PDB file of C-alpha atoms and ligand atoms in Angstrom:
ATOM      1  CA  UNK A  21      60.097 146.030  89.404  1.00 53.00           C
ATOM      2  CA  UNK A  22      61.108 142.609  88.781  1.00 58.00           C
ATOM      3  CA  UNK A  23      61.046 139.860  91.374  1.00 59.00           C
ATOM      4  CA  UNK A  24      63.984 137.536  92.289  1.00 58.00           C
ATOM      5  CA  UNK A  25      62.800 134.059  93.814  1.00 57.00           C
ATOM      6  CA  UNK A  26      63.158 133.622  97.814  1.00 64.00           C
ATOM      7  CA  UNK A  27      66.906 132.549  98.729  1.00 65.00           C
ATOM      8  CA  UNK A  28      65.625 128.590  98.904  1.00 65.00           C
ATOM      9  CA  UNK A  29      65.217 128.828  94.691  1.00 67.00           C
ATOM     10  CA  UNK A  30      68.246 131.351  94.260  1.00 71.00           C
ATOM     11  CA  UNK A  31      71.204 129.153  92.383  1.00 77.00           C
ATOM     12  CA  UNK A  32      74.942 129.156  94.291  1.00 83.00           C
ATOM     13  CA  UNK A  33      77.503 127.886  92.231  1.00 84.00           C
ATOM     14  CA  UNK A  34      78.072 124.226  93.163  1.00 87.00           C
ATOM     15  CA  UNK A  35      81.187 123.974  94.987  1.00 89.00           C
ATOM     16  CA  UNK A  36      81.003 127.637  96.638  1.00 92.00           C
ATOM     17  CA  UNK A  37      83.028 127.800 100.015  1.00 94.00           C
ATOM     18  CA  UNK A  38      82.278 131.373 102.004  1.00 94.00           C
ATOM     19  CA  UNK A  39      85.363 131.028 103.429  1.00 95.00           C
ATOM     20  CA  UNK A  40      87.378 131.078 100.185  1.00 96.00           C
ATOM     21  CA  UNK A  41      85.240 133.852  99.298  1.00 96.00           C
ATOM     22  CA  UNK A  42      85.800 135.824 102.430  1.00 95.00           C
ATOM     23  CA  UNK A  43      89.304 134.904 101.950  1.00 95.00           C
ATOM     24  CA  UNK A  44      89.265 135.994  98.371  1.00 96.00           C
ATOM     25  CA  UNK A  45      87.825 139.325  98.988  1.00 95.00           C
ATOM     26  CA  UNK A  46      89.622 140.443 102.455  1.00 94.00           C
ATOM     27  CA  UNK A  47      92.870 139.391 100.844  1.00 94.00           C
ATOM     28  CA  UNK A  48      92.321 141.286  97.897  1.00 95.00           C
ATOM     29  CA  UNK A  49      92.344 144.400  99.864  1.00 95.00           C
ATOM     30  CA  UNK A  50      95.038 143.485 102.641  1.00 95.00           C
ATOM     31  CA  UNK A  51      98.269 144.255 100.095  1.00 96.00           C
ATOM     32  CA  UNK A  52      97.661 147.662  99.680  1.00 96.00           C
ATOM     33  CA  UNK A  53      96.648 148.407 103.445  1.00 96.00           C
ATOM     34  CA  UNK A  54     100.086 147.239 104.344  1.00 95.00           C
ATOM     35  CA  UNK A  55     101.822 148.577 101.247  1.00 94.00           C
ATOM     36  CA  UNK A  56     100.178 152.171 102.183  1.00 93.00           C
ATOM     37  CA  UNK A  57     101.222 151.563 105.741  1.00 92.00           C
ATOM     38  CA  UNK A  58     105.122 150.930 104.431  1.00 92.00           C
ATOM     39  CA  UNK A  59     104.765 153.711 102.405  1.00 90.00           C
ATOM     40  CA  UNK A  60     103.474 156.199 105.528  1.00 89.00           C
ATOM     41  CA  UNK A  61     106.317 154.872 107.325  1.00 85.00           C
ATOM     42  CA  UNK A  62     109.008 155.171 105.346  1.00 83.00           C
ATOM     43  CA  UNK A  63     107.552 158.677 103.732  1.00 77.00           C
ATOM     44  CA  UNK A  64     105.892 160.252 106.981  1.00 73.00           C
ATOM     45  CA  UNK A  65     108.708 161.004 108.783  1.00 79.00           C
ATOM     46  CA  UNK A  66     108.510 163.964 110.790  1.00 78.00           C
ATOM     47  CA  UNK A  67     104.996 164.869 109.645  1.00 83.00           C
ATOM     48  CA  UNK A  68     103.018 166.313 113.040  1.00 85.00           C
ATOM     49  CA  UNK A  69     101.414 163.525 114.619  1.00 86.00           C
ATOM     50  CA  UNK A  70      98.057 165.823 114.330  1.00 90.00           C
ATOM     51  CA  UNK A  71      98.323 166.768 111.049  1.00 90.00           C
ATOM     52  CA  UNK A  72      98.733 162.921 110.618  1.00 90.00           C
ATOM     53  CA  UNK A  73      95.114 162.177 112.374  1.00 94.00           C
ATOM     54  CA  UNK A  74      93.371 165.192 110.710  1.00 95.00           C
ATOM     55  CA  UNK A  75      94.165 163.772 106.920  1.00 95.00           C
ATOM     56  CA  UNK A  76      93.200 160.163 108.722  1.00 95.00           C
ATOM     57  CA  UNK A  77      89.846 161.629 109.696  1.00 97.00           C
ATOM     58  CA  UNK A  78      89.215 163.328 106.851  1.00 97.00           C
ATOM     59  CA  UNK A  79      90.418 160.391 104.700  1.00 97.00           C
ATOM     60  CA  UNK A  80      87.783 158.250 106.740  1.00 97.00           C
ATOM     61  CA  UNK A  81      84.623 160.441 106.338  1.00 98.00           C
ATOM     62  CA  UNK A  82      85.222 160.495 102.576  1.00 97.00           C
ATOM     63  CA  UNK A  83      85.250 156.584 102.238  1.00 97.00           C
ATOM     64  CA  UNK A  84      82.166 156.580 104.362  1.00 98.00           C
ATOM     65  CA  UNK A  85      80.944 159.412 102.329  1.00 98.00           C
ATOM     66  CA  UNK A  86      81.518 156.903  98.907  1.00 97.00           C
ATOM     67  CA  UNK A  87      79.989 154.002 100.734  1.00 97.00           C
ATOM     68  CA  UNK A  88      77.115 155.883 101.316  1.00 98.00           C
ATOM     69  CA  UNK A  89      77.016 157.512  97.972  1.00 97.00           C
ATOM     70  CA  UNK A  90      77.331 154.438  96.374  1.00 96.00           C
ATOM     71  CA  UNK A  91      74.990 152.732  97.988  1.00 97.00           C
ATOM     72  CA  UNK A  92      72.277 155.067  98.304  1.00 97.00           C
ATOM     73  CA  UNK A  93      72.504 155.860  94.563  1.00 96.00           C
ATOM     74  CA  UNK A  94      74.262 153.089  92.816  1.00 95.00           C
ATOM     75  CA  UNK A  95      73.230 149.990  94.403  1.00 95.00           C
ATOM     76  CA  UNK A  96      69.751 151.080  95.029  1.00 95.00           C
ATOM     77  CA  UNK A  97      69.022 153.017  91.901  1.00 94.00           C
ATOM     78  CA  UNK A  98      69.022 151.596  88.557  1.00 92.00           C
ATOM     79  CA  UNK A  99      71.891 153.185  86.553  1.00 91.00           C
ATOM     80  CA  UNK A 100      73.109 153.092  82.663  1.00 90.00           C
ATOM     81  CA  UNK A 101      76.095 150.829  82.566  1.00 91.00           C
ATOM     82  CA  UNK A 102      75.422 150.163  86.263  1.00 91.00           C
ATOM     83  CA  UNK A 103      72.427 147.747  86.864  1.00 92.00           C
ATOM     84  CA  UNK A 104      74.433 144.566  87.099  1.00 91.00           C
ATOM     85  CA  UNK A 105      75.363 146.459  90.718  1.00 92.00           C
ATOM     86  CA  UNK A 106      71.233 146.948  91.316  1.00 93.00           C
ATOM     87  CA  UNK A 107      70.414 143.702  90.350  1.00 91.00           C
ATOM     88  CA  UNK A 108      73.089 141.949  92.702  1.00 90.00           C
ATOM     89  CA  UNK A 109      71.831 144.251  95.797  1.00 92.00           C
ATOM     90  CA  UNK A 110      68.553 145.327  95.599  1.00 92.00           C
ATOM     91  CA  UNK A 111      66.655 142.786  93.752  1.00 89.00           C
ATOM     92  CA  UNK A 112      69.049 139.712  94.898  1.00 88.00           C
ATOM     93  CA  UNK A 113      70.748 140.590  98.156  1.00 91.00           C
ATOM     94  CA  UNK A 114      67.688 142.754  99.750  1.00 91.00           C
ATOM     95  CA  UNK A 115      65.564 139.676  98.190  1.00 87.00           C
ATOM     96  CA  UNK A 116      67.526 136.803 100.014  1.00 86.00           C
ATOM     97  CA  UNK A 117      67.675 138.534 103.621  1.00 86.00           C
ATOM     98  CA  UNK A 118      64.198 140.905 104.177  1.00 77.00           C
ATOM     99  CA  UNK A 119      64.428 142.881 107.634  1.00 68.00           C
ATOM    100  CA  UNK A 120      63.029 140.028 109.327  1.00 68.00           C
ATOM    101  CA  UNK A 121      65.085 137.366 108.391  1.00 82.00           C
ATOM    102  CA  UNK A 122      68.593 139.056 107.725  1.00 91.00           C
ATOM    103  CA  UNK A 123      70.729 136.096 109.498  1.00 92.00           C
ATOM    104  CA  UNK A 124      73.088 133.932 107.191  1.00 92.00           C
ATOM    105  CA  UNK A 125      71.737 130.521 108.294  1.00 88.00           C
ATOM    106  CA  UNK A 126      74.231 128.376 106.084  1.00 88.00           C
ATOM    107  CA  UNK A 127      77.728 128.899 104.246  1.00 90.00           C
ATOM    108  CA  UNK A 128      75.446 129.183 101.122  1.00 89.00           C
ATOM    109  CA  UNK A 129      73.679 132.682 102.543  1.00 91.00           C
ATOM    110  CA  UNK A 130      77.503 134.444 102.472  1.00 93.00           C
ATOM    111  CA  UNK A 131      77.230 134.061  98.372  1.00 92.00           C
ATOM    112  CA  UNK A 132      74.833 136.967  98.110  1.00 91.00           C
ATOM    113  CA  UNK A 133      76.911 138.865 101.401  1.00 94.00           C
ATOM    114  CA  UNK A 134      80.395 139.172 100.547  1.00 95.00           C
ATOM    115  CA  UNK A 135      81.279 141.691  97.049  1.00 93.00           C
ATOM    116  CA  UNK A 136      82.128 139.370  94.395  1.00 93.00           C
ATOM    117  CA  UNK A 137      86.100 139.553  94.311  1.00 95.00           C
ATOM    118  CA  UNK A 138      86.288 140.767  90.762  1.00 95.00           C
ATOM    119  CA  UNK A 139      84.790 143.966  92.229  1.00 93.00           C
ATOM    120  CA  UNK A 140      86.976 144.065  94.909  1.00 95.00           C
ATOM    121  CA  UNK A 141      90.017 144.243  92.774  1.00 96.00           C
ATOM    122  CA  UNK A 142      88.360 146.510  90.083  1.00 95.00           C
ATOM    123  CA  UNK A 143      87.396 149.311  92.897  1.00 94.00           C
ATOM    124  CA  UNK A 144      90.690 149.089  95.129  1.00 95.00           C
ATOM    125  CA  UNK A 145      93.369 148.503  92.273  1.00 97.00           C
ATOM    126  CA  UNK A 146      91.174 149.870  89.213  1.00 96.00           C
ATOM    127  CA  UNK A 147      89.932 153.238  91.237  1.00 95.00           C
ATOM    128  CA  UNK A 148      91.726 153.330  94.905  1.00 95.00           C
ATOM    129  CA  UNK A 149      95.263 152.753  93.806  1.00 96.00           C
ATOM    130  CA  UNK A 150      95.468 155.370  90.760  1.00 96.00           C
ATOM    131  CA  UNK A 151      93.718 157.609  93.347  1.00 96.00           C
ATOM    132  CA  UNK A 152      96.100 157.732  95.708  1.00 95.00           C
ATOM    133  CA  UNK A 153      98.675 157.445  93.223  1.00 95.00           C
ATOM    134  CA  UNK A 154      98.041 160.504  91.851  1.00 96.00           C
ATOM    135  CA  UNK A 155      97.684 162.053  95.487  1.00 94.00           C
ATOM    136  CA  UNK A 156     101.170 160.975  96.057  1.00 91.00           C
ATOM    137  CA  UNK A 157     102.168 162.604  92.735  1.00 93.00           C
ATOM    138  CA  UNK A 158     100.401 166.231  93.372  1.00 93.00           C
ATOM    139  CA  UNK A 159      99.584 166.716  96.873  1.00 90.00           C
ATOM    140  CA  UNK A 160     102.170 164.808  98.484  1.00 87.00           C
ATOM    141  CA  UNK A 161     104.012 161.604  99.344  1.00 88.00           C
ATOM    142  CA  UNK A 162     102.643 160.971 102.772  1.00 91.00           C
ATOM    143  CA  UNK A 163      99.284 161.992 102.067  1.00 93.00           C
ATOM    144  CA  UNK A 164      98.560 159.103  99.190  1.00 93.00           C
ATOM    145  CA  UNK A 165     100.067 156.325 101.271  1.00 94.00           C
ATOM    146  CA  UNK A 166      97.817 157.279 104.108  1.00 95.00           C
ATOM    147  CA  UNK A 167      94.752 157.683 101.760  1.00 95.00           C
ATOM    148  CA  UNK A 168      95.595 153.888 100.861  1.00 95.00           C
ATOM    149  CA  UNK A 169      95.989 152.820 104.004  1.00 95.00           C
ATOM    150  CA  UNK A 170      92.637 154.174 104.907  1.00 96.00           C
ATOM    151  CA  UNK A 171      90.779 153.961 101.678  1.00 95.00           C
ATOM    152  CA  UNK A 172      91.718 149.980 101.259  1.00 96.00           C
ATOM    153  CA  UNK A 173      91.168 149.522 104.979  1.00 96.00           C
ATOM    154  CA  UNK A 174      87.877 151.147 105.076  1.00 97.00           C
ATOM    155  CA  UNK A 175      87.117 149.020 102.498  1.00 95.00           C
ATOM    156  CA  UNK A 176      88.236 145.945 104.203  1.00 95.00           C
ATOM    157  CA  UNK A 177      86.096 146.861 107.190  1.00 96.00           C
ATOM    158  CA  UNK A 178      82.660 146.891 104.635  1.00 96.00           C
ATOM    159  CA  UNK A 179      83.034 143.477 104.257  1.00 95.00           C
ATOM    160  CA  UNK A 180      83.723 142.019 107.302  1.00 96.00           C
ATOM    161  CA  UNK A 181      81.267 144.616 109.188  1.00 97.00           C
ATOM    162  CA  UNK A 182      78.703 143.571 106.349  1.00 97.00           C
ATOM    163  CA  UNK A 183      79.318 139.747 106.832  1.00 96.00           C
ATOM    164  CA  UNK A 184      78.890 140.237 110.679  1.00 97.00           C
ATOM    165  CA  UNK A 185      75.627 142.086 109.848  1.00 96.00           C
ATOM    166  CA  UNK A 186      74.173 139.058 109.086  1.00 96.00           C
ATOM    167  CA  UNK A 187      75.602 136.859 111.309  1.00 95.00           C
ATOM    168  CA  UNK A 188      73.151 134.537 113.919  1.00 93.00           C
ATOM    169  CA  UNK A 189      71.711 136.984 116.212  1.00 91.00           C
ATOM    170  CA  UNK A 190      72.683 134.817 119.097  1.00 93.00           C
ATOM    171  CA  UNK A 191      76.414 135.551 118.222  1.00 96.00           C
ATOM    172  CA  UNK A 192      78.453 136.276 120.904  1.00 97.00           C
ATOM    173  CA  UNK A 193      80.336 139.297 119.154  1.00 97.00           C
ATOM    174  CA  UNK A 194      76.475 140.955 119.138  1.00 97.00           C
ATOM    175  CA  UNK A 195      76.908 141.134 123.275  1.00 97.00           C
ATOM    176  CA  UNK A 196      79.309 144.446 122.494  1.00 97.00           C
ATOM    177  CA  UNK A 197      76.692 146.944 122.617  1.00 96.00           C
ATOM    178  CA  UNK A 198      78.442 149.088 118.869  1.00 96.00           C
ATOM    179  CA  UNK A 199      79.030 146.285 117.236  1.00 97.00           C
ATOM    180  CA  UNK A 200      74.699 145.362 118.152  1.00 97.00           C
ATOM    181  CA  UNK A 201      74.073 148.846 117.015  1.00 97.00           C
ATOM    182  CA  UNK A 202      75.835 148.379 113.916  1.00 97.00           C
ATOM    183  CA  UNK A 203      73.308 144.905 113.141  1.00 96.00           C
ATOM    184  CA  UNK A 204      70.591 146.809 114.028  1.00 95.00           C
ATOM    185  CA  UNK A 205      71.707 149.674 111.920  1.00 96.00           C
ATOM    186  CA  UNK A 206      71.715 147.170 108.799  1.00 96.00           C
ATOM    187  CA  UNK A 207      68.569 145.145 110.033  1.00 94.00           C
ATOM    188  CA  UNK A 208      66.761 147.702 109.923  1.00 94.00           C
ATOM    189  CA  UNK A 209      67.915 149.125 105.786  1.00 95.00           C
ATOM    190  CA  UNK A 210      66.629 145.246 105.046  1.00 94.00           C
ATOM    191  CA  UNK A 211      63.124 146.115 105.698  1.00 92.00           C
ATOM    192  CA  UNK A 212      61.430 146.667 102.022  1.00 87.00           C
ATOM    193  CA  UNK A 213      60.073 150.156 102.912  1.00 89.00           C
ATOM    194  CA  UNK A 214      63.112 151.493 103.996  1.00 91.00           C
ATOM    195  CA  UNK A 215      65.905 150.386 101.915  1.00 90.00           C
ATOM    196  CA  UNK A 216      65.906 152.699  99.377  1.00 90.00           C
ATOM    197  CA  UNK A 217      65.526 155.446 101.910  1.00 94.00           C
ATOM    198  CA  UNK A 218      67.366 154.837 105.440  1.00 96.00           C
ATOM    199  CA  UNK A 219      70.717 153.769 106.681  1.00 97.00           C
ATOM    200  CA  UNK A 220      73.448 153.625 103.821  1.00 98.00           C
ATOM    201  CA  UNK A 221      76.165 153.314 105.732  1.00 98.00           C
ATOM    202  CA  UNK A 222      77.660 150.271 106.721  1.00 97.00           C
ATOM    203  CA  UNK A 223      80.806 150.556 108.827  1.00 98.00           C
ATOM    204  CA  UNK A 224      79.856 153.680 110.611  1.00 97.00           C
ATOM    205  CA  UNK A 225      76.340 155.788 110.142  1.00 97.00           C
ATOM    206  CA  UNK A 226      78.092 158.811 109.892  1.00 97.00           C
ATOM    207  CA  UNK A 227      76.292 160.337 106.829  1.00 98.00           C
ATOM    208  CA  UNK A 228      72.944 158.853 107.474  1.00 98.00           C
ATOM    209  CA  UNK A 229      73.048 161.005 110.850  1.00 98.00           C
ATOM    210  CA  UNK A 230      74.696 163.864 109.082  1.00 97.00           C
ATOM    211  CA  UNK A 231      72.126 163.751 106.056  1.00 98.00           C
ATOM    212  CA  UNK A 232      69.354 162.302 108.291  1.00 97.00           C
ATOM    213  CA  UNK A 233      68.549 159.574 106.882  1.00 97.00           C
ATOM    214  CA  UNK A 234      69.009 157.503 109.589  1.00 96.00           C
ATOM    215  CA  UNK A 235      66.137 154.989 110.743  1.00 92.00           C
TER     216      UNK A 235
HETATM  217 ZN1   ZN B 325      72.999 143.308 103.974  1.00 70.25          ZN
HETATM  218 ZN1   ZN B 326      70.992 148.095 100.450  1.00 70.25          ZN
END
């Protein structure tokens, strides 16, 4: 396999501000959380408030279920019409932060963190949005806006879980003991022997215990 040079050598554009990109990328998703939320409200009247949480559970293991997919065997498999996605994470991202050294130690590090916001807009308004669109269409009204809601949200959450993955381990959000587990969780998918094999998810390790793959 090819080798990327340390994070020192690796090239940011000049100019690169992590919080425009974290802007960028979180706001990219916000519209259509609150535009599925507007929809649930206006179209989930008098739907059981049950019924409600089962489709929002169910809604939530199956974007976990694509994060883990995706990165298990997308991001860490080399795929026709797909290796851009292996280059950026496995050879560049899993490159710049190894297990021992996953904290961001500059604005810099959050360049090869955050999902460039091209992707963003491709997966949530190129693949989400029809998604639930069509959901709306066939299954019913309700049950796409809440699968946008939760589907744009979840992805929301992947980036600003990931970015706190690698914040300074003296951060004082890592003193809440799920939010430590969750570093750990990720710390531990950085080390070179494990990544292609142990903890996928990101936001919750729900299939890595169901599927045991869970360091
Ligand atoms: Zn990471
Ligand atoms: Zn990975």
């Amino acid at each position: 396999m090819e080798q990327m040079p340390y994070r020192e050598e690796m090239q940011v554009p000049r100019g690169y501000s992590a919080g425009i990109h974290f802007a960028g990328t979180t706001g990219a998703s916000l519209p259509l959380v609150v535009w599925g939320a507007l929809r649930l409200e206006s179209d989930g009247q008098g739907i059981a408030f049950p019924e409600l949480v089962l489709w929002a559970i169910g809604f939530f293991l199956f974007a976990s279920g694509v994060e883990y997919a995706a990165h298990r065997w997308i991001l860490h498999r080399r795929r026709p019409g797909l290796a851009h996605a292996f280059v950026e994470h496995t050879l560049r991202h899993h490159r710049w932060f190894d297990s021992g050294d996953i904290e961001a130690r500059s604005g810099r590090d959050y360049h090869q963190i955050l999902f460039p916001v091209w992707g963003v807009v491709l997966i949530q308004y190129g693949i989400n949005l029809p998604l639930c669109l069509v959901l709306s269409r066939f299954v019913g009204e309700w049950i796409g806006a809440l699968g946008l809601c939760v589907g744009a949200g979840f992805f929301f959450l992947y980036e600003v879980v990931h970015a706190i993955c690698h914040f300074p381990a003296s951060h004082p959000l890592f003193r809440v003991g799920f939010i430590r587990a969750l570093r750990d969780h990720h710390r531990r998918h950085h080390e070179p022997g494990l990544m292609g094999h142990r903890n996928f998810n990101i936001v919750a390790p729900v299939w890595d215990i169901l599927l045991g793959t869970r360091a």
